[in-house]
Coordinates of C-alpha atoms in Angstrom, one line a residue:
M805 CA 188.5 116.5 66.4
P806 CA 189.1 114.5 62.9
R807 CA 192.6 114.8 63.4
L808 CA 192.2 112.8 65.9
P809 CA 192.1 109.3 65.0
L810 CA 194.8 109.5 62.9
L811 CA 197.2 110.9 65.9
C812 CA 195.4 108.2 68.0
A813 CA 196.8 105.1 64.6
L814 CA 200.6 107.1 64.1
I815 CA 200.8 107.1 67.8
V816 CA 200.1 103.7 68.3
S817 CA 202.0 102.5 65.5
S818 CA 205.1 103.6 66.9
L819 CA 204.7 102.0 70.0
C820 CA 204.6 99.1 68.2
A821 CA 207.2 99.5 66.0
A822 CA 209.3 97.0 67.4
C823 CA 207.1 94.3 67.9
A824 CA 206.7 91.2 65.6
V825 CA 204.6 87.9 66.1
G826 CA 206.1 85.3 66.0
P827 CA 208.9 83.3 67.3
D828 CA 212.3 84.9 66.9
Y829 CA 214.7 83.2 64.8
R830 CA 218.4 81.6 66.6
P831 CA 220.9 79.7 64.3
P832 CA 220.1 76.2 66.0
A833 CA 223.0 74.2 66.5
A834 CA 224.2 71.3 64.9
P835 CA 227.1 68.3 65.6
T836 CA 230.1 68.6 63.8
P837 CA 233.0 66.6 64.4
Q838 CA 235.6 67.5 66.4
A839 CA 238.5 65.9 64.2
F840 CA 238.1 64.1 60.7
T841 CA 238.3 60.2 61.4
R842 CA 241.0 60.4 58.4
G843 CA 243.9 62.6 60.0
P844 CA 247.2 63.3 58.0
A845 CA 250.0 59.4 57.5
A846 CA 252.7 59.6 59.1
G847 CA 254.9 61.9 57.8
E848 CA 252.7 64.0 56.5
E849 CA 251.5 66.5 59.2
T850 CA 254.0 70.0 58.7
A851 CA 253.1 73.3 58.4
S852 CA 253.9 73.2 54.8
S853 CA 251.3 70.1 54.7
F854 CA 248.2 72.2 55.4
V855 CA 246.0 74.7 52.7
T856 CA 245.9 77.7 53.7
D857 CA 242.5 80.1 53.6
S858 CA 244.3 81.9 50.8
A859 CA 245.2 79.1 49.2
L860 CA 241.5 77.3 49.4
S861 CA 240.1 80.5 48.1
A862 CA 241.5 79.6 45.1
W863 CA 242.9 76.6 45.0
W864 CA 243.1 75.7 40.9
T865 CA 245.6 78.2 41.6
T866 CA 248.1 76.0 43.6
F867 CA 248.6 73.0 41.2
G868 CA 250.7 75.6 39.4
D869 CA 249.4 74.9 35.9
P870 CA 248.1 77.8 33.6
Q871 CA 246.6 76.0 31.2
L872 CA 244.6 74.9 34.0
T873 CA 244.3 78.0 35.6
H874 CA 242.5 80.0 32.6
L875 CA 240.0 77.2 32.2
V876 CA 238.7 77.6 35.5
A877 CA 238.4 81.5 34.8
L878 CA 237.2 80.9 31.1
A879 CA 234.9 79.0 33.1
L880 CA 233.9 80.7 35.8
A881 CA 233.2 83.7 33.3
Q882 CA 230.8 82.5 30.5
N883 CA 229.4 78.7 32.0
L884 CA 225.7 79.4 31.4
D885 CA 224.8 76.9 35.2
L886 CA 226.5 80.7 36.7
A887 CA 224.3 82.6 34.4
Q888 CA 221.0 81.0 35.3
A889 CA 221.7 81.3 38.8
S890 CA 223.1 85.4 38.7
A891 CA 219.3 85.6 37.3
R892 CA 217.8 83.5 40.4
V893 CA 219.8 85.8 42.8
S894 CA 219.0 89.1 40.8
E895 CA 215.5 87.9 40.8
A896 CA 215.0 87.3 45.0
R897 CA 217.0 91.2 44.7
A898 CA 214.0 91.8 42.8
G899 CA 211.7 90.2 45.7
L900 CA 213.5 91.9 48.9
D901 CA 213.0 95.0 47.3
A902 CA 209.1 94.5 47.2
A903 CA 209.1 93.0 50.4
G904 CA 210.8 95.8 52.0
A905 CA 208.2 98.4 50.1
A906 CA 205.3 97.0 51.6
L907 CA 206.4 99.0 54.8
L908 CA 207.1 102.0 53.7
P909 CA 204.0 104.1 51.9
S910 CA 202.7 104.3 49.0
G911 CA 201.2 107.9 46.8
S912 CA 199.9 107.2 42.7
V913 CA 198.8 110.7 40.5
S914 CA 195.6 110.1 38.8
A915 CA 193.6 113.3 36.5
Q916 CA 190.6 112.2 34.1
T917 CA 188.9 114.2 31.6
S918 CA 185.1 112.6 29.7
R919 CA 182.7 114.4 28.1
A920 CA 179.0 112.6 27.9
Y921 CA 175.6 112.9 26.1
Q922 CA 172.7 112.6 28.8
S923 CA 169.8 110.2 28.4
L924 CA 166.0 111.9 28.1
Q925 CA 165.0 108.3 29.1
T926 CA 166.4 108.0 32.2
P927 CA 164.5 109.3 35.5
L928 CA 168.1 111.4 36.0
G929 CA 167.5 112.9 32.1
Q930 CA 163.9 113.4 32.8
V931 CA 164.8 115.3 35.4
L932 CA 167.7 117.8 34.4
N933 CA 165.5 118.1 30.6
S934 CA 162.8 119.8 32.7
T935 CA 165.5 122.5 34.0
P936 CA 166.2 125.6 31.8
D937 CA 169.2 126.2 30.0
F938 CA 169.6 121.9 30.6
A939 CA 172.1 120.7 28.1
R940 CA 172.6 117.1 27.0
Y941 CA 176.4 117.5 26.7
G942 CA 178.4 117.3 30.0
N943 CA 181.9 117.5 30.7
A944 CA 183.7 116.4 33.3
H945 CA 187.6 116.7 34.8
E946 CA 189.4 115.3 37.9
A947 CA 193.1 115.6 39.0
N948 CA 194.0 113.3 42.5
L949 CA 196.9 112.8 44.6
A950 CA 196.7 109.7 47.1
V951 CA 198.8 108.4 49.2
G952 CA 197.8 104.6 51.5
W953 CA 200.5 103.3 54.0
E954 CA 200.1 100.0 55.5
I955 CA 200.8 100.2 59.4
D956 CA 202.9 97.3 60.1
V957 CA 201.3 97.2 63.7
F958 CA 202.2 93.9 65.0
G959 CA 204.7 92.9 62.6
G960 CA 203.1 91.0 59.9
L961 CA 205.0 92.4 56.8
K962 CA 208.6 93.0 58.8
R963 CA 208.8 89.1 59.0
A964 CA 208.3 89.4 55.0
R965 CA 210.7 91.1 54.7
Q966 CA 213.1 89.0 57.0
A967 CA 211.6 85.6 55.0
A968 CA 212.5 87.8 52.0
Q969 CA 215.6 89.1 52.8
A970 CA 216.5 85.0 53.9
D971 CA 215.4 83.5 50.2
Y972 CA 217.5 85.8 48.6
Q973 CA 221.0 85.8 51.6
A974 CA 220.2 81.4 50.5
T975 CA 220.0 82.7 46.4
A976 CA 223.0 84.2 46.6
A977 CA 224.7 81.1 48.5
A978 CA 223.8 78.7 46.0
A979 CA 224.9 81.0 43.9
V980 CA 228.2 80.6 45.5
A981 CA 227.6 76.6 45.2
V982 CA 227.5 76.5 41.8
R983 CA 230.6 78.4 40.9
L984 CA 232.1 76.0 43.3
A985 CA 231.1 73.6 41.3
V986 CA 231.8 74.8 38.1
A987 CA 235.1 75.3 38.6
A988 CA 235.6 71.1 40.6
Q989 CA 234.2 69.9 37.1
T990 CA 236.8 72.2 34.9
A991 CA 239.6 71.0 36.9
D992 CA 237.9 67.7 37.0
T993 CA 237.2 67.0 33.8
F994 CA 240.9 68.9 32.9
F995 CA 242.4 66.0 34.8
H996 CA 240.6 63.5 33.0
I997 CA 241.0 65.1 30.0
R998 CA 245.2 64.2 30.4
G999 CA 245.1 61.4 31.8
L1000 CA 243.6 59.7 29.2
Q1001 CA 246.1 61.8 27.0
N1002 CA 249.0 60.0 29.3
R1003 CA 247.5 56.3 28.5
L1004 CA 247.3 56.6 24.9
E1005 CA 250.7 58.2 24.5
I1006 CA 251.5 54.8 27.1
A1007 CA 249.0 52.2 24.9
R1008 CA 250.9 54.0 21.5
Q1009 CA 253.8 53.6 22.7
Q1010 CA 253.6 49.9 23.6
V1011 CA 252.2 49.7 19.8
R1012 CA 255.0 50.7 18.1
T1013 CA 257.3 48.2 21.0
Q1014 CA 254.4 45.2 19.2
Q1015 CA 255.2 46.2 16.0
Q1016 CA 258.7 46.6 16.2
L1017 CA 259.4 42.9 17.9
R1018 CA 256.7 42.2 14.9
S1019 CA 258.9 43.3 12.1
T1020 CA 262.1 41.6 14.3
I1021 CA 259.9 37.8 14.5
A1022 CA 259.5 38.3 10.4
L1023 CA 262.2 39.1 9.5
R1024 CA 263.7 36.0 11.6
W1025 CA 260.7 33.5 10.0
D1026 CA 262.0 34.6 6.7
K1027 CA 264.9 34.0 7.1
G1028 CA 264.1 29.8 9.3
L1029 CA 265.3 31.4 12.5
A1030 CA 261.1 31.7 14.0
A1031 CA 258.6 29.3 14.1
E1032 CA 255.0 31.0 11.7
L1033 CA 253.7 30.5 15.5
Q1034 CA 255.7 33.4 16.9
V1035 CA 254.2 35.1 14.5
R1036 CA 250.8 35.1 14.8
Q1037 CA 252.0 34.8 18.5
V1038 CA 253.5 38.6 18.1
E1039 CA 251.1 39.7 15.5
A1040 CA 247.9 38.9 18.0
A1041 CA 249.5 41.2 20.7
L1042 CA 250.0 44.1 18.4
S1043 CA 246.0 43.6 17.9
R1044 CA 245.7 44.0 21.6
A1045 CA 247.5 46.8 21.8
Q1046 CA 245.8 48.3 18.9
A1047 CA 242.6 47.9 20.2
T1048 CA 242.7 49.6 23.0
L1049 CA 243.1 53.0 21.4
P1050 CA 239.4 53.8 19.7
M1051 CA 238.1 53.3 23.3
L1052 CA 240.3 55.8 25.0
E1053 CA 240.4 58.3 21.4
A1054 CA 236.0 58.0 22.4
A1055 CA 236.8 58.9 25.6
L1056 CA 239.0 62.0 25.3
E1057 CA 237.2 63.1 22.9
T1058 CA 233.9 62.7 24.9
A1059 CA 235.6 65.0 28.6
M1060 CA 237.1 67.3 25.5
N1061 CA 233.1 68.3 24.3
A1062 CA 231.6 67.9 28.2
M1063 CA 235.1 71.1 28.6
D1064 CA 234.5 73.3 26.0
V1065 CA 229.7 72.7 27.4
L1066 CA 231.2 74.2 30.7
L1067 CA 233.2 76.6 29.4
G1068 CA 229.5 77.7 27.1
E1069 CA 231.0 77.1 23.5
M1070 CA 230.9 74.5 20.9
P1071 CA 231.8 70.8 21.5
G1072 CA 235.3 72.0 19.4
T1073 CA 235.8 74.8 20.0
H1074 CA 238.5 73.9 22.1
R1075 CA 240.1 70.5 21.6
A1076 CA 243.1 71.9 19.1
Q1077 CA 243.9 73.4 22.9
L1078 CA 244.0 70.7 24.5
A1079 CA 245.6 68.2 21.8
G1080 CA 249.1 68.2 23.4
G1081 CA 249.2 66.0 26.5
Q1082 CA 251.3 67.0 29.3
A1083 CA 252.6 65.3 32.5
L1084 CA 249.6 66.1 35.7
P1085 CA 250.6 68.6 38.1
A1086 CA 252.6 67.4 41.0
L1087 CA 249.9 67.8 44.0
P1088 CA 249.5 71.2 47.0
A1089 CA 249.3 70.7 50.5
M1090 CA 246.3 69.1 51.1
L1091 CA 245.3 68.4 54.7
P1092 CA 242.7 70.6 55.9
G1093 CA 244.3 73.1 58.3
G1094 CA 240.7 74.4 60.6
A1095 CA 238.6 73.1 63.1
P1096 CA 236.0 70.9 61.5
G1097 CA 232.9 72.8 62.2
E1098 CA 234.7 76.4 61.0
L1099 CA 235.2 74.1 57.7
L1100 CA 232.2 73.0 56.7
R1101 CA 230.2 76.0 57.9
R1102 CA 232.2 78.1 54.4
R1103 CA 230.2 75.5 52.3
P1104 CA 228.3 77.2 50.1
D1105 CA 225.2 74.7 50.4
I1106 CA 225.0 74.8 54.3
I1107 CA 225.5 79.0 54.3
A1108 CA 222.1 78.2 52.0
A1109 CA 220.3 75.4 53.4
E1110 CA 221.0 78.0 57.1
R1111 CA 219.0 80.7 56.0
R1112 CA 216.5 79.0 53.9
L1113 CA 215.5 77.5 57.5
A1114 CA 215.6 81.4 58.5
A1115 CA 213.0 82.5 56.3
S1116 CA 211.1 78.7 57.0
N1117 CA 211.0 80.4 61.0
A1118 CA 210.2 84.1 59.4
R1119 CA 207.1 82.6 57.8
I1120 CA 205.6 81.4 60.3
G1121 CA 205.1 85.3 62.3
V1122 CA 203.6 86.1 58.6
A1123 CA 200.9 83.4 59.5
M1124 CA 200.8 84.3 62.9
A1125 CA 200.0 88.4 61.9
E1126 CA 196.7 87.3 60.3
Y1127 CA 195.3 86.3 63.4
Y1128 CA 195.1 90.5 64.1
P1129 CA 193.6 93.1 63.0
K1130 CA 196.0 95.5 59.7
L1131 CA 195.2 99.2 60.0
S1132 CA 195.9 101.6 57.1
L1133 CA 195.9 105.1 56.1
S1134 CA 194.5 106.5 52.9
G1135 CA 194.6 110.2 51.7
L1136 CA 193.1 111.6 48.8
I1137 CA 193.9 115.3 48.1
G1138 CA 193.1 116.8 44.3
S1139 CA 190.4 119.4 42.0
A1140 CA 187.8 118.1 40.5
T1141 CA 185.3 120.4 37.9
S1142 CA 182.8 119.6 34.7
M1143 CA 182.3 123.4 34.0
G1144 CA 185.7 123.7 31.5
S1145 CA 189.1 122.5 32.5
G1146 CA 190.0 126.5 32.9
Q1147 CA 188.0 125.9 36.2
L1148 CA 189.7 122.9 37.4
F1149 CA 192.3 124.9 39.8
S1150 CA 190.0 126.6 41.2
G1151 CA 189.7 127.2 44.7
G1152 CA 185.5 125.7 44.2
A1153 CA 187.3 122.3 42.8
T1154 CA 189.0 121.8 45.2
Q1155 CA 188.5 118.1 47.1
A1156 CA 190.4 115.9 49.8
A1157 CA 189.6 112.3 51.8
A1158 CA 190.8 111.2 54.5
V1159 CA 190.0 107.2 55.5
A1160 CA 191.6 105.0 58.5
G1161 CA 190.9 101.7 57.6
L1162 CA 191.1 97.9 59.4
R1163 CA 190.9 94.2 58.1
W1164 CA 190.1 91.7 60.5
R1165 CA 189.5 87.5 59.8
L1166 CA 188.0 87.9 63.2
F1167 CA 185.6 85.0 61.8
D1168 CA 188.7 82.4 60.1
F1169 CA 190.7 81.8 63.2
G1170 CA 191.0 77.2 61.4
R1171 CA 192.2 78.9 58.3
I1172 CA 195.0 80.7 60.2
N1173 CA 195.5 77.9 61.7
A1174 CA 196.0 75.5 59.6
Q1175 CA 198.6 78.1 58.0
I1176 CA 201.1 78.2 60.5
D1177 CA 200.2 74.4 60.7
Q1178 CA 201.7 74.6 57.2
A1179 CA 204.8 77.5 57.9
Q1180 CA 205.8 75.2 60.8
A1181 CA 206.1 72.1 59.0
Q1182 CA 207.9 73.9 56.8
E1183 CA 210.3 75.4 58.9
A1184 CA 210.7 71.3 60.3
Q1185 CA 211.9 70.3 56.6
A1186 CA 213.6 73.8 56.8
L1187 CA 215.5 72.3 59.7
A1188 CA 216.1 68.8 58.7
A1189 CA 217.5 69.8 55.9
Y1190 CA 219.8 71.7 57.4
R1191 CA 220.5 69.1 59.2
Q1192 CA 221.4 66.9 56.3
A1193 CA 223.5 69.4 54.6
L1194 CA 225.9 69.7 58.1
L1195 CA 226.5 65.6 57.9
R1196 CA 226.3 65.0 53.7
A1197 CA 229.2 68.1 54.2
T1198 CA 230.9 65.8 56.9
E1199 CA 230.8 62.8 54.2
D1200 CA 231.8 64.0 51.2
V1201 CA 235.5 65.0 53.1
E1202 CA 236.0 62.1 54.6
N1203 CA 235.9 60.4 51.5
A1204 CA 237.6 62.5 49.9
L1205 CA 240.8 62.7 53.2
L1206 CA 240.1 58.9 51.8
A1207 CA 240.5 58.8 48.3
R1208 CA 243.3 60.8 48.2
A1209 CA 245.0 58.8 50.8
R1210 CA 244.1 55.4 49.3
R1211 CA 244.9 56.5 45.8
Q1212 CA 248.1 57.7 46.7
E1213 CA 249.0 54.3 47.8
L1214 CA 247.7 53.4 45.8
E1215 CA 250.9 54.6 43.4
T1216 CA 253.5 53.5 45.4
V1217 CA 252.6 50.3 45.0
L1218 CA 252.3 50.4 41.6
A1219 CA 255.6 52.4 40.7
Q1220 CA 257.4 49.5 43.0
G1221 CA 255.9 47.3 41.0
L1222 CA 256.1 49.0 37.2
H1223 CA 260.3 48.7 38.9
S1224 CA 260.5 44.8 38.5
L1225 CA 258.3 44.5 35.7
T1226 CA 260.4 47.0 33.3
R1227 CA 263.8 44.9 34.7
A1228 CA 261.7 41.6 33.7
R1229 CA 260.8 42.8 30.4
E1230 CA 264.7 43.6 29.9
A1231 CA 265.8 40.6 31.0
S1232 CA 263.2 38.0 29.0
G1233 CA 263.7 39.9 26.2
A1234 CA 267.7 39.6 26.5
A1235 CA 267.0 35.2 28.0
Y1236 CA 265.2 35.1 24.3
D1237 CA 267.7 35.9 22.3
K1238 CA 269.6 33.7 23.9
G1239 CA 267.4 31.1 23.0
V1240 CA 267.0 31.1 26.0
V1241 CA 263.2 31.4 27.5
S1242 CA 260.3 31.2 25.0
L1243 CA 257.8 34.3 23.0
I1244 CA 255.8 33.7 25.0
E1245 CA 257.5 35.2 27.8
V1246 CA 258.3 38.1 26.4
L1247 CA 254.3 38.9 25.1
Q1248 CA 253.4 38.2 28.4
A1249 CA 255.8 41.1 30.2
D1250 CA 255.3 43.0 27.0
E1251 CA 251.3 42.3 28.2
G1252 CA 252.1 43.3 32.4
L1253 CA 254.3 46.1 31.7
L1254 CA 251.5 47.5 30.2
S1255 CA 248.9 46.8 32.6
V1256 CA 250.3 48.2 35.1
R1257 CA 251.6 51.5 33.9
D1258 CA 247.7 52.3 32.4
A1259 CA 246.9 51.6 35.7
Q1260 CA 249.8 54.1 37.4
A1261 CA 248.6 56.9 34.7
Q1262 CA 244.4 56.2 35.8
A1263 CA 246.0 56.0 40.0
R1264 CA 248.1 59.4 39.4
T1265 CA 244.7 60.7 36.8
E1266 CA 242.4 59.8 40.3
S1267 CA 244.7 61.6 43.2
A1268 CA 244.6 64.1 41.6
R1269 CA 240.6 64.8 40.6
A1270 CA 240.5 63.4 44.4
A1271 CA 242.3 66.4 45.3
V1272 CA 239.3 68.3 43.5
A1273 CA 236.9 66.3 45.3
L1274 CA 238.5 67.5 48.4
F1275 CA 239.0 71.8 47.5
K1276 CA 235.3 71.2 46.5
A1277 CA 233.8 69.4 49.6
L1278 CA 235.9 71.9 51.7
G1279 CA 234.1 74.6 50.0
G1280 CA 236.5 76.5 48.2
G1281 CA 236.7 78.1 45.9
W1282 CA 235.5 81.4 47.5
T1283 CA 235.9 84.2 50.0
P1284 CA 233.2 84.1 52.5
P1285 CA 232.4 86.6 54.3
P1286 CA 233.1 87.7 57.8
P1287 CA 231.3 86.8 60.2
P1288 CA 229.0 90.3 62.3
P1289 CA 230.8 91.5 65.8
S1290 CA 229.0 89.6 68.5
N1291 CA 227.4 92.7 69.6
C1292 CA 224.6 92.9 65.7
P1293 CA 221.8 90.9 65.3
P1294 CA 221.5 88.6 63.0
M1295 CA 219.1 89.2 59.6
A1296 CA 217.3 87.0 60.1
P1297 CA 215.4 87.3 63.6
A1298 CA 215.6 83.9 65.0
Q1299 CA 215.0 80.4 67.1
P1300 CA 216.1 78.2 70.3
A1301 CA 219.9 76.7 69.4
S1302 CA 217.5 73.3 70.1
L1303 CA 215.0 73.7 67.8
P1304 CA 212.3 70.7 68.0
V1305 CA 211.3 68.6 64.3
T1306 CA 208.0 70.1 64.9
S1307 CA 208.5 73.9 67.4
P1308 CA 205.1 74.5 68.8
T1309 CA 203.9 78.3 68.3
R1310 CA 201.4 79.5 70.8
R1311 CA 198.2 80.9 69.0
L1312 CA 195.3 82.6 70.4

């Protein structure tokens, strides 16, 4: 007969093992565009124009710049934001392990020994003192093995583990998002440095040109062939050209310091490595080659938002499980004696106990209702955040496609302008030598040429940075795990596809 309650509890727990209160999770339906608004330009839609999945996974290598590839690899290995994200993943993994351990029985071993000196002034001491051969000193020895198990009849612990698993997946996806951001920021800073170096070289070339012109005009002035006004005009133009250098040099040093911090190093560590300015690399294929929905869902920030939604859904079940009683089993087997340590494991010292427990918040349903309302409100927030993440992801891709197209158009226009201004500068110089035009026309042509060359260098830099922004917007920089087979249930139990902002949940 003593075994009957234990047997009944085990039967009930086995029958209810698959039962878990609360709503099951199903990924919500979210609208995604059938196609991006900014499509390929005329003549651009060729097989080589579309970026492949393999290229998207390591997009920085598609620029064909070994220095860029090396710097991104360093950033991914040493960046301290990534180190923090990795630690958060480890923390979430530990939380998942703890939630899984709560479903299993627990055991503990305890042992103690004590020596006491009995008072004779207490009622117990007075009674014991009246017995023959009473000794005021006493020893006690005890060793026990205890086990306990909370039977998850209504699935509250199961839902807690599902929430912890979804939290872990969300944290892992967020860590991938940090990785993508670090790679994109490294490439963006690299192109910014290259662009500033190119602009500095253009400005220095212009300074050298103005210095040569000043020497020529000064020589003519010494011979009485030029007026002092022309000398002062050339000196003013030289000063304007020289004035552009300090700001560009300061911006370059700032960008190099930012690169060092991205690489997890002290500012100035890689300055010598980055010093030699080179031309910007050619841009790779940039057109997204998949359906917008597929491309957007590979973004880790969207994956993290969806997993947070799954976690908040599971926590509704955790809150609803408080409506039901908690059943637990515990047992103890051990040995205790006060006759001396040699008698501790003798037959007469053996002790054992078995306990079936029940805890039920029977008159606390108001608090439970409030906890469920709180969990549902958190789920509504997570759903809105998921939908907002999809909208912002679409916005990022559209803006990046638009910026890339407009920068290319700007480069074309500036190339035409540069060609015209170069010929105009040559013509004005020749005309000035023949005395047909004044020096002011030559200086104006020089300033116009400098302005267009600087704008062209900026446009090329911004085109490269727009390419980086597009790769980032498309979720490039990692290889997403394959989707689970259709016959496999989702990792976290799910919600109806048309989830309202405040989803009603059945209550007792």
